[in-house]
Short mmCIF file of C-alpha atoms in Angstrom, two decimals:
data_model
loop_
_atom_site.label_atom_id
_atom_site.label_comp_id
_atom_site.label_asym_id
_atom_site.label_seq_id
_atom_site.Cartn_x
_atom_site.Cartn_y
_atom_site.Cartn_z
CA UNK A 858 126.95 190.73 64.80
CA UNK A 859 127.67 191.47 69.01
CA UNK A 860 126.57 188.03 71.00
CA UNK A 861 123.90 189.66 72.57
CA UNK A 862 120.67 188.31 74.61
CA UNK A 863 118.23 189.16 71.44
CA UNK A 864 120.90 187.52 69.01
CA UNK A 865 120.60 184.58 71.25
CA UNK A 866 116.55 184.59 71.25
CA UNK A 867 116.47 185.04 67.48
CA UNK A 868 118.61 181.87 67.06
CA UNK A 869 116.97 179.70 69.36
CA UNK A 870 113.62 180.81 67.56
CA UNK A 871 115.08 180.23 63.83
CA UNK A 872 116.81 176.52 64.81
CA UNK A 873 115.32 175.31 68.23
CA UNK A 874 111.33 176.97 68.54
CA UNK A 875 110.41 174.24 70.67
CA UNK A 876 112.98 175.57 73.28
CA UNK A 877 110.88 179.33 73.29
CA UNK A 878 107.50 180.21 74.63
CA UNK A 879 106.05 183.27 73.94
CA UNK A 880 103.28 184.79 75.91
CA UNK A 881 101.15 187.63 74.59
CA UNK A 882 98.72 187.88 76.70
CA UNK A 883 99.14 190.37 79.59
CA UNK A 884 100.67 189.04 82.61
CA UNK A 885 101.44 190.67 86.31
CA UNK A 886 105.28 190.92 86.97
CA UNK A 887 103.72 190.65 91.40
CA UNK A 888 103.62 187.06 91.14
CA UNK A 889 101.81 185.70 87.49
CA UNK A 890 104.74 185.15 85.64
CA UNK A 891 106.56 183.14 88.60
CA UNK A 892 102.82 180.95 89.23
CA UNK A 893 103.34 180.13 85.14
CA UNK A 894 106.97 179.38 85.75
CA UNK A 895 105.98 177.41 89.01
CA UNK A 896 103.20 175.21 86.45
CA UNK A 897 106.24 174.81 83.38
CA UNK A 898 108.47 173.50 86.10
CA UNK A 899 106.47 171.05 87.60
CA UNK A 900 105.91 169.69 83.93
CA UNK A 901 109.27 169.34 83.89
CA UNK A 902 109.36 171.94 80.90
CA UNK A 903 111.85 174.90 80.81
CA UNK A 904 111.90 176.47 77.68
CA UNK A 905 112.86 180.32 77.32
CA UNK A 906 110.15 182.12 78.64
CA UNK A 907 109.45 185.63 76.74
CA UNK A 908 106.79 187.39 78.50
CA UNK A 909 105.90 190.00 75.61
CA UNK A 910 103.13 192.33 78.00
CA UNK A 911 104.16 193.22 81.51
CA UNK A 912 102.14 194.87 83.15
CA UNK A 913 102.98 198.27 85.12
CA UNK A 914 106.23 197.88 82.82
CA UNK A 915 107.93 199.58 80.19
CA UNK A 916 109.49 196.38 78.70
CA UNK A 917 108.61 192.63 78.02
CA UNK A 918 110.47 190.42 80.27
CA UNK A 919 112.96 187.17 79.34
CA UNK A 920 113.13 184.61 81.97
CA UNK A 921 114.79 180.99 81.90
CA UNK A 922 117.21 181.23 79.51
CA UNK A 923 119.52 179.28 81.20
CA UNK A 924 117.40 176.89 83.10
CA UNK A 925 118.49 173.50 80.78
CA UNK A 926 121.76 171.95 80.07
CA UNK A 927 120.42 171.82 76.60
CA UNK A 928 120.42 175.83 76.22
CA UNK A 929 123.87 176.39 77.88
CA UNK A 930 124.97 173.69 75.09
CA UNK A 931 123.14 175.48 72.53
CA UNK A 932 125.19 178.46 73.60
CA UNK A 933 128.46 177.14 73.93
CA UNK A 934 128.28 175.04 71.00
CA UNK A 935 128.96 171.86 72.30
CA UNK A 936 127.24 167.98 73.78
CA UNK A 937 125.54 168.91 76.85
CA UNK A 938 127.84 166.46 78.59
CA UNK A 939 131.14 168.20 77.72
CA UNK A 940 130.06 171.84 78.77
CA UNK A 941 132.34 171.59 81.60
CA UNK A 942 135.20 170.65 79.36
CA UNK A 943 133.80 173.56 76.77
CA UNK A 944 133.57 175.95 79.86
CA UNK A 945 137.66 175.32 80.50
CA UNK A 946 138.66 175.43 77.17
CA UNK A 947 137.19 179.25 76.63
CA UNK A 948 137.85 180.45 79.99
CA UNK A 949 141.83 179.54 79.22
CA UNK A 950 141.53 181.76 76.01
CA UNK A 951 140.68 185.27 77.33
CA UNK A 952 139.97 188.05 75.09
CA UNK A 953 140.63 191.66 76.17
CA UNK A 954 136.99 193.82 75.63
CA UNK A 955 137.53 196.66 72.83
CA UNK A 956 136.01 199.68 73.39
CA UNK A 957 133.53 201.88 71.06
CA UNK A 958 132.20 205.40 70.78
CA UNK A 959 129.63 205.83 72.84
CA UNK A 960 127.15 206.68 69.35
CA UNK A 961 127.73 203.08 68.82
CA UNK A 962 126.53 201.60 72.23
CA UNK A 963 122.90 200.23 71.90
CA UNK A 964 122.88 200.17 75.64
CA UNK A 965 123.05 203.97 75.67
CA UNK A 966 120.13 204.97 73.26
CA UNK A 967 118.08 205.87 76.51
CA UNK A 968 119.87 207.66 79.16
CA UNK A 969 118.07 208.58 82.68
CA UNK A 970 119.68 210.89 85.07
CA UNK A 971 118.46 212.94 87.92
CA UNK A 972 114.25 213.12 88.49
CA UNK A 973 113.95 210.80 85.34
CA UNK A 974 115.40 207.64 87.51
CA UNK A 975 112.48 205.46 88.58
CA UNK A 976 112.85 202.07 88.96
CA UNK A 977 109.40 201.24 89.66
CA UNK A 978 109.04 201.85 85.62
CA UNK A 979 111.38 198.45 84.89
CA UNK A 980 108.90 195.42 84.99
CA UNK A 981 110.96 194.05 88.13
CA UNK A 982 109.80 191.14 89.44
CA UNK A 983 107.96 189.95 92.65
CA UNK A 984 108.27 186.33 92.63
CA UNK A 985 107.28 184.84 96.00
CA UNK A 986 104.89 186.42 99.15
CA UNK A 987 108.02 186.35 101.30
CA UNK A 988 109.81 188.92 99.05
CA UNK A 989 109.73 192.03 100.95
CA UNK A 990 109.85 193.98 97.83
CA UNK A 991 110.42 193.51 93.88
CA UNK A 992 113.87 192.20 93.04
CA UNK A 993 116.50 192.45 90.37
CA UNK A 994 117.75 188.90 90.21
CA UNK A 995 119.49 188.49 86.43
CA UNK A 996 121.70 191.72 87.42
CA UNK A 997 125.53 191.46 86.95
CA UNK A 998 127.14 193.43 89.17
CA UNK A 999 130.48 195.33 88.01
CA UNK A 1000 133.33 196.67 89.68
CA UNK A 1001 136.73 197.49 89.04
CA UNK A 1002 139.75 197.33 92.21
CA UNK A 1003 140.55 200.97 92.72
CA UNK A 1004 144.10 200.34 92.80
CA UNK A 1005 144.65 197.55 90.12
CA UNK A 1006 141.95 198.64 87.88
CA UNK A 1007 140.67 194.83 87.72
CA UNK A 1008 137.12 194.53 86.97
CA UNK A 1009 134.99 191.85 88.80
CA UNK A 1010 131.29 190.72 87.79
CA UNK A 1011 129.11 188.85 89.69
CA UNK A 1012 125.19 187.66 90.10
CA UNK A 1013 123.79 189.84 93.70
CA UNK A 1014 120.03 189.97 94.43
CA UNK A 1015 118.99 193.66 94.37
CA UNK A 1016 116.05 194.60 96.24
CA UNK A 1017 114.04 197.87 95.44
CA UNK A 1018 113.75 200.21 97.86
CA UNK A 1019 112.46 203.16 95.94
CA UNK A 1020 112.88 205.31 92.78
CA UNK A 1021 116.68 205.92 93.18
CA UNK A 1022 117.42 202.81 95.88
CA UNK A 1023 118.35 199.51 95.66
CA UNK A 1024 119.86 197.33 98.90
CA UNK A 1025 122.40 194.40 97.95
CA UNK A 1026 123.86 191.15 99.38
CA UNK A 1027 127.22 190.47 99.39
CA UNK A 1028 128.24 186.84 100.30
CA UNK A 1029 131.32 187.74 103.15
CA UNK A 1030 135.15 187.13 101.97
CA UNK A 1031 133.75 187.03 97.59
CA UNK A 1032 135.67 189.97 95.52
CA UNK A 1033 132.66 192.58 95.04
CA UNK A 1034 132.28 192.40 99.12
CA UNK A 1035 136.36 192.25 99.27
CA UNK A 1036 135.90 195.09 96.98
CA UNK A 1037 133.41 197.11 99.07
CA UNK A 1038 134.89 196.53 102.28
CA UNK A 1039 138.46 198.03 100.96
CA UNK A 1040 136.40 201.49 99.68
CA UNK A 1041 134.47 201.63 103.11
CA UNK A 1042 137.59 201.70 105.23
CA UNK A 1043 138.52 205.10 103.02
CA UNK A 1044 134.97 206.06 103.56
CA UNK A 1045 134.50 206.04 100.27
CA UNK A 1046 131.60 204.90 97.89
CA UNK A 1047 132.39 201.96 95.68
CA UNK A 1048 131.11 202.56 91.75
CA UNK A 1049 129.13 200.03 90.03
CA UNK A 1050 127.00 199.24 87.20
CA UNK A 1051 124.48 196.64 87.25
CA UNK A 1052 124.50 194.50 83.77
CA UNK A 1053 120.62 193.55 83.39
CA UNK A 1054 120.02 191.42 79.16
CA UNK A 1055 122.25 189.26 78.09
CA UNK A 1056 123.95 186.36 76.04
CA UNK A 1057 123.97 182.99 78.69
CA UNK A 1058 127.48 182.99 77.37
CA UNK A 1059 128.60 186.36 79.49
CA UNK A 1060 126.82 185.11 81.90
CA UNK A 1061 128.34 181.97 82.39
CA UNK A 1062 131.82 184.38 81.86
CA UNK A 1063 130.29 186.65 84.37
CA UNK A 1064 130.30 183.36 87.02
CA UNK A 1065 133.91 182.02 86.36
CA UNK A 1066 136.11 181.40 89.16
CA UNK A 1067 139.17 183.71 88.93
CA UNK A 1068 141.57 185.36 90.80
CA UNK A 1069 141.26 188.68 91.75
CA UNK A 1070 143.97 189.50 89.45
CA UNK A 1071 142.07 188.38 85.97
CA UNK A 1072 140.19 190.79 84.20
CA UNK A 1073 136.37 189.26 84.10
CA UNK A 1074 135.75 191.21 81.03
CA UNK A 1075 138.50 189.25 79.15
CA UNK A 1076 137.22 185.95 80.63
CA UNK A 1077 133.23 186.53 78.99
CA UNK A 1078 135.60 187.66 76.23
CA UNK A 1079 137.30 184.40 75.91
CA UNK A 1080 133.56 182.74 76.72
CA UNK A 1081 131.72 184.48 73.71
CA UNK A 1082 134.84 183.66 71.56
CA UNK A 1083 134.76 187.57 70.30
CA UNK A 1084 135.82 190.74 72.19
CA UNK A 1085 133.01 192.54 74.76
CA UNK A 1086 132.11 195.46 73.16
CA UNK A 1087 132.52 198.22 76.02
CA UNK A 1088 131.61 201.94 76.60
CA UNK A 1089 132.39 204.47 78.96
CA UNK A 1090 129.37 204.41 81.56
CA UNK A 1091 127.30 208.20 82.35
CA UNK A 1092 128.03 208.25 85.53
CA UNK A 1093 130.26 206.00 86.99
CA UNK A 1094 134.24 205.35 86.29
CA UNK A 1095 133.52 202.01 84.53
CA UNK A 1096 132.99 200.65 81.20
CA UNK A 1097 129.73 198.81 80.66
CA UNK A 1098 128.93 196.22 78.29
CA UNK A 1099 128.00 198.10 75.21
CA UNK A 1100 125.14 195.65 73.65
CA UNK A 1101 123.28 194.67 77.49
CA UNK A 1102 119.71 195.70 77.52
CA UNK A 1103 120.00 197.28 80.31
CA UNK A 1104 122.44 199.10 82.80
CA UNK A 1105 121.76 200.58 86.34
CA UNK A 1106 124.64 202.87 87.15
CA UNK A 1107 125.36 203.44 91.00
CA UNK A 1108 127.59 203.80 94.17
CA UNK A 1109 127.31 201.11 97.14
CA UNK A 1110 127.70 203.78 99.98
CA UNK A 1111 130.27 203.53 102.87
CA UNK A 1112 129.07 202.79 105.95
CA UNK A 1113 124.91 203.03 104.95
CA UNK A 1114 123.36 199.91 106.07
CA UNK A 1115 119.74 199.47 105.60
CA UNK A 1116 117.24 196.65 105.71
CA UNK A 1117 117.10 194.06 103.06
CA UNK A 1118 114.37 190.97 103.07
CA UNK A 1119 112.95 188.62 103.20
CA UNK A 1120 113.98 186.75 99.62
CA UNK A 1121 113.35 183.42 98.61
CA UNK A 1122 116.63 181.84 97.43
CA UNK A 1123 118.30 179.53 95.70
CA UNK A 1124 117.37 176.77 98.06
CA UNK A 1125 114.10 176.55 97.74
CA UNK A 1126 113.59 178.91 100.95
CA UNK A 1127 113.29 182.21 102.06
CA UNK A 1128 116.51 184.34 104.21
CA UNK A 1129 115.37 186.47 107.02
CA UNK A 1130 116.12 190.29 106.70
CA UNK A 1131 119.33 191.56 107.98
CA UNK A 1132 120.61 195.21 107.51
CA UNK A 1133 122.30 195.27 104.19
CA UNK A 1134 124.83 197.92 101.58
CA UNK A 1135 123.18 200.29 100.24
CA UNK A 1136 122.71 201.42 96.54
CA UNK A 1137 122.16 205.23 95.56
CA UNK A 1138 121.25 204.55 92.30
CA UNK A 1139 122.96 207.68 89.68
CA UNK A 1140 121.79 206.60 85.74
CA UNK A 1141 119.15 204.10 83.92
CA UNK A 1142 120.56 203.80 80.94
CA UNK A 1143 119.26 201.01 77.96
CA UNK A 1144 118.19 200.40 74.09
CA UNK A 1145 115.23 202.08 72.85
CA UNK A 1146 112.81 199.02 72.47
CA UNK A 1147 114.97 196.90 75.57
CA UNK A 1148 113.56 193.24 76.95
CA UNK A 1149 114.10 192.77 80.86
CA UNK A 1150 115.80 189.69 82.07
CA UNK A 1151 115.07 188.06 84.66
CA UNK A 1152 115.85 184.71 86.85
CA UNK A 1153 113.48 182.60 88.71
CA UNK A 1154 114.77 182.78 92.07
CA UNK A 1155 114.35 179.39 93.89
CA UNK A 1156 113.93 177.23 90.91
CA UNK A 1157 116.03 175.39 88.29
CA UNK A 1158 117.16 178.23 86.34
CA UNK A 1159 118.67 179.55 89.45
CA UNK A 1160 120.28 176.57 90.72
CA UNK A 1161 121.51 175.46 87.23
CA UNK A 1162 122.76 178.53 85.63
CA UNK A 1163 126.09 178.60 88.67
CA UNK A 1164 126.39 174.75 87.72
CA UNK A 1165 128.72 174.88 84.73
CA UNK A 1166 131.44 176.54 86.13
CA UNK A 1167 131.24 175.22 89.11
CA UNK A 1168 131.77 172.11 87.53
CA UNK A 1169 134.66 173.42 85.34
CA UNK A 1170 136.40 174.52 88.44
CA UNK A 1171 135.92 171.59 90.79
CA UNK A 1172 136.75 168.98 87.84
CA UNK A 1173 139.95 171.42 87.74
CA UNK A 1174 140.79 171.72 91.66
CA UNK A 1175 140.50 167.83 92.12
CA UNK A 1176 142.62 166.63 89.09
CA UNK A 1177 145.53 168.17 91.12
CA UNK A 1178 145.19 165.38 93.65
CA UNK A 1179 143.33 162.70 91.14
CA UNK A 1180 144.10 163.01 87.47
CA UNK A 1181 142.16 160.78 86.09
CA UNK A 1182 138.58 162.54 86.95
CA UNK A 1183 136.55 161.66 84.12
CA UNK A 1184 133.14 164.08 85.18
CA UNK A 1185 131.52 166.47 87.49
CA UNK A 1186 128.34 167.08 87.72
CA UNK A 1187 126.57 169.48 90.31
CA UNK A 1188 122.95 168.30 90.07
CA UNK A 1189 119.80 170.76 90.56
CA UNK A 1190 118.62 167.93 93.16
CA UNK A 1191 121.60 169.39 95.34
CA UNK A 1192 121.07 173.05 94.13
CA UNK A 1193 123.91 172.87 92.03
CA UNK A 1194 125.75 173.92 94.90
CA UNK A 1195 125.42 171.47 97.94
CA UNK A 1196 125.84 167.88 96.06
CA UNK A 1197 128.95 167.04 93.69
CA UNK A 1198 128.91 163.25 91.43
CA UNK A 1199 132.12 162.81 90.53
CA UNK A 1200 133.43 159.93 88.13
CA UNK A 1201 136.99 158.44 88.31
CA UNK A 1202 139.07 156.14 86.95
CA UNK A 1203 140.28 154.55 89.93
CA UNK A 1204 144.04 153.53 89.93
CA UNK A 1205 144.56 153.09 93.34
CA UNK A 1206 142.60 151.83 96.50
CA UNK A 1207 142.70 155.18 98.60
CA UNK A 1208 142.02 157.44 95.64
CA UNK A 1209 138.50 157.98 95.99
CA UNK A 1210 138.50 159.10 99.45
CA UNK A 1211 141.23 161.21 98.27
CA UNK A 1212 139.09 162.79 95.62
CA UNK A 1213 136.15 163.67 98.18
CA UNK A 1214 138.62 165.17 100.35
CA UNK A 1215 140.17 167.54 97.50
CA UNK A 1216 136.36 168.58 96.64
CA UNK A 1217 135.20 169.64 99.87
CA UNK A 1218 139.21 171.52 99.84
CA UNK A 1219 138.04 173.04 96.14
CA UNK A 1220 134.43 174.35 97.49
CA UNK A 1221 133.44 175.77 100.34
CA UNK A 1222 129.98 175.15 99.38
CA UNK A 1223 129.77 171.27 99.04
CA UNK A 1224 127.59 169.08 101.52
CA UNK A 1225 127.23 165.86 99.85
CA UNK A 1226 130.28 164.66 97.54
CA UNK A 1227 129.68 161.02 95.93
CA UNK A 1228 132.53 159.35 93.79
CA UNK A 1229 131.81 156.86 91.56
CA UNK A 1230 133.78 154.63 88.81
CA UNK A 1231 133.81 155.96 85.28
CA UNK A 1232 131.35 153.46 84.02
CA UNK A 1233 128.57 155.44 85.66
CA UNK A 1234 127.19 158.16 84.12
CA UNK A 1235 127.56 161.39 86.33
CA UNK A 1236 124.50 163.15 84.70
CA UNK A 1237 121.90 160.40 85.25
CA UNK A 1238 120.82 160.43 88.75
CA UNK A 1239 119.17 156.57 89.12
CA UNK A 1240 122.82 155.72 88.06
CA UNK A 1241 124.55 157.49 90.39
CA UNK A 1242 121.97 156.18 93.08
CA UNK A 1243 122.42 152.48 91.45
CA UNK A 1244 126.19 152.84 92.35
CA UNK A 1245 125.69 154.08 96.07
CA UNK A 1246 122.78 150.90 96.40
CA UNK A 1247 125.62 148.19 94.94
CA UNK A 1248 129.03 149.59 95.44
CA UNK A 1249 128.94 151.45 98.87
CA UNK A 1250 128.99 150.23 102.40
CA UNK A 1251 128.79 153.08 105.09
CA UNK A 1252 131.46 151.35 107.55
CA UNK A 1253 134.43 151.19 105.70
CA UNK A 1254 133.26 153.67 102.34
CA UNK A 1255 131.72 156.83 103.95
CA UNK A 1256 133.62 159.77 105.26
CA UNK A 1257 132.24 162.94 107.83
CA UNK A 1258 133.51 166.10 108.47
CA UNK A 1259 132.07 167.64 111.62
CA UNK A 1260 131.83 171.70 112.07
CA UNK A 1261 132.95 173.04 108.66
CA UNK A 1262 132.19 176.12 107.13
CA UNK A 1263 129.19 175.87 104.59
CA UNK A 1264 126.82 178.00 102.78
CA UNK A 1265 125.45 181.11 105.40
CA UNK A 1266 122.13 180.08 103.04
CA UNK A 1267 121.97 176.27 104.39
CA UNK A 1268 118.72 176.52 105.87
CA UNK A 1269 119.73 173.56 108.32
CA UNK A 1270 123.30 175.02 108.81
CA UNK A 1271 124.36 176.49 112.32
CA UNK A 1272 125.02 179.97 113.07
CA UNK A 1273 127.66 181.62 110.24
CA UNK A 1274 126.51 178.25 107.70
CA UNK A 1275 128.98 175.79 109.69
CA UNK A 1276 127.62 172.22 108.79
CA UNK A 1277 128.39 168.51 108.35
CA UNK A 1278 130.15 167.33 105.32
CA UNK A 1279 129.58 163.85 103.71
CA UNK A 1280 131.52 161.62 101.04
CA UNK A 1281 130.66 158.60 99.77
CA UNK A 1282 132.81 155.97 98.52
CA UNK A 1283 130.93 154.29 95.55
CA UNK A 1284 133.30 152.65 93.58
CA UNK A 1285 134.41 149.03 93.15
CA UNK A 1286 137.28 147.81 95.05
CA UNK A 1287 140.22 147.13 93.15
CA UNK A 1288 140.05 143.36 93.82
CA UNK A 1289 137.54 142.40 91.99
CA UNK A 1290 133.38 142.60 91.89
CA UNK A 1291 130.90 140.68 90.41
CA UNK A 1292 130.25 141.02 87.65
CA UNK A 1293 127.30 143.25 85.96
CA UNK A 1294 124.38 141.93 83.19
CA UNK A 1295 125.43 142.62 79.90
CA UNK A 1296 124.29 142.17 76.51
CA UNK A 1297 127.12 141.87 73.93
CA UNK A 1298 127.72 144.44 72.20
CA UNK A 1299 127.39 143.14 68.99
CA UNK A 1300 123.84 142.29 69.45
CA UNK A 1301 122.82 145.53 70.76
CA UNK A 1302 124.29 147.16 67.88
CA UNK A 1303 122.36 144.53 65.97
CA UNK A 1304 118.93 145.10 67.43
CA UNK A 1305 116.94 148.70 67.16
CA UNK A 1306 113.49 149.31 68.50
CA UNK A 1307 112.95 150.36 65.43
CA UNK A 1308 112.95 147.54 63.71
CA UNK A 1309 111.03 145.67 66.16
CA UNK A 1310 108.71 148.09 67.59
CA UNK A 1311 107.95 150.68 65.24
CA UNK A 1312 106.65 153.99 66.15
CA UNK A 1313 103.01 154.42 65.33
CA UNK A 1314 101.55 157.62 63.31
CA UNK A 1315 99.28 159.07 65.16
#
């Protein structure tokens, strides 16, 4: 059986439940379901989120399905602390997609074309009163070079702008705007399909960083650990993942640029409008009985769901300069984007500082890099924190690059995202350090809370 987002939900339900909520009552997509998300997050809850009756909607909606480290483990198969090692492992072992008969494609039981496109009939979500409009925000975005034939996916926010219309960003100098900008100088469309339902492990494929020369298709390939079943789209010269929910078929359109915005982002705060590509949408096509995915823009599935490969490729980038980086992680207090922990085994005095440096080098992105010694445990926050408290003095340990190009989405950035970058130094000299409280380890294997303390039935 295809790795497919409903594959995923049924095995979560049969060996996890207590990672699924299902609601049945009827909820508005304008709002509701991002004020429940909004409660679930602040009580520090994130399970899978299937919203069952939509309102206005044809479909029931997903949401959150990557918004733990716990899920992405589930899906990868692996300890939530080695997903970036997991991550590396699969994206080194492509697998080319096969292709089917388009009888075979569950994404193709429906087909819209022509006066039957409406995209107000998809429960698309309006999550915040800043959104100018409803938003596709779980939509993979495919392209293929029109000279090498490579095929490129990434995450764009979508904004509906009528039946047949969507607007897009397109972060400046990434492939799909690379892409664009190469079809627009021929003053010529650029054909896409938009990949809306499925398996957090294409997803996390879908987010890889690659070369331009890589075939994405083989990388979710290589992700899922099977072949991506793919079929020749309706209307478009590209082949779409055959078991997706949902595809939106479409040409960005040279030189068309129309208003997109307000949307509230990853950071926690809204961009202004700014004229934007435009989207002449050409086919709807999806399974009979399809569920509509969704993210929540703003919040942790959003920040977290980049994280993983991020990781992957940073741990990747700064082993070049320091081999003996233990861990990365990219936490959602930094929006998985802006902050990096990083854990070495430190072999040499300067190595550290040589380790920030190579991280800011690996990602444009980065704000706030700490590095601390392996003993610390990258994923637990209070210990990274601990290590800047005990191990870090600002004179001699902390390093500041001035002017350097950030994220555009920095709401404290300058003009073009140009900010301040920061590394700390928070490992142990060489030298020596005193030492740290420890029980022996014999005794703490000998004593369990357990057997001490036992839990009381309620």
């Amino acid at each position: 059986m295809p790795k497919d987002l409903r594959s995923f939900i049924a095995e979560l339900e049969a060996k996890h439940p207590e990672e699924v909520a299902r609601v049945m009552k009827s909820i508005s997509p304008r709002y509701e379901i991002t004020a429940l998300l909004t409660q679930l997050e602040k009580s520090k809850r994130f399970p899978l989120l299937y919203c069952e009756n939509v309102e206005g909607g044809d479909a029931p909606v997903v949401i959150n399905a990557q918004a733990s480290r716990k899920l992405m483990a589930l899906a990868l198969e692996c300890k939530q602390e080695e997903l970036a090692a997991k991550f590396t492992e699969r994206q080194g072992k492509p697998i080319a997609p096969v292709e089917i008969q388009v009888n075979d494609a569950p994404v193709q039981e429906v087909v819209k074309l022509g006066d039957d496109i409406d995209l107000a009939k998809i429960p698309l979500l309006t999550h915040y009163d800043v959104n100018a409009a409803p938003y596709v925000t779980a939509g993979i975005v495919v392209a293929a070079d029109p000279e090498s034939g490579m095929r490129n996916t990434s995450y764009n926010r979508l904004m509906m702008a009528g039946k047949r219309e969507l607007r897009i960003f397109m972060a400046i100098g990434r492939h799909l705007w690379t892409l664009q900008n190469k079809m627009e100088r021929r003053n010529q469309a650029l054909p896409i399909a938009i990949v809306v339902g499925v398996h957090p492990l294409f997803s996390l494929g879908a987010q890889a960083f690659t070369p331009s020369t890589e075939d994405e298709y083989a990388v979710i390939g290589g992700m899922m650990n099977e072949a991506l079943r793919v079929v020749k789209a309706k209307t478009v010269p590209i082949l779409v993942p055959a078991d997706a929910e949902l595809i939106i078929e479409g040409n960005i359109l040279p030189n068309v640029r129309r208003e997109e915005g307000p949307f509230g982002e990853f950071t926690g705060h809204a961009v202004s409008k700014d004229e934007r590509q435009v989207i002449e949408v050409t086919a709807i096509t999806h399974r009979k009985n399809y569920i509509f995915q969704d993210v929540h823009a703003g919040y942790t599935e959003h920040k977290l769901m980049g994280a993983v490969p991020r990781e992957a490729a940073l741990i990747r980038a700064v082993r070049q300069t320091v081999p003996t980086v233990k861990n990365v992680c990219m936490p959602v207090s930094g929006n998985c984007r802006f902050h990096a922990y990083i854990a070495i085994s430190k072999r040499t005095p300067g190595q550290a500082k040589n380790a920030i440096c190579a991280a800011f080098a690996a990602d444009m992105l980065l704000k706030h890099v700490v590095i601390v010694d392996d003993d610390i445990d990258v994923f637990d926050e209070e210990q990274v924190l601990w290590a800047v408290s005990n191990r870090f003095q600002a004179d001699k340990d902390l390093v500041v690059i001035a002017n350097a190009q950030g994220s555009e989405l920095d709401p404290s950035a300058g003009p073009g995202g140009v900010n301040a970058k920061m590394g700390l130094d928070a490992t142990k000299p060489l030298t020596g350090f005193a030492p740290e409280l420890r029980v022996p380890d014999e005794v703490m294997k000998k004593i369990r809370l357990e057997d001490f303390l036992p839990t009381k039935k309620p």
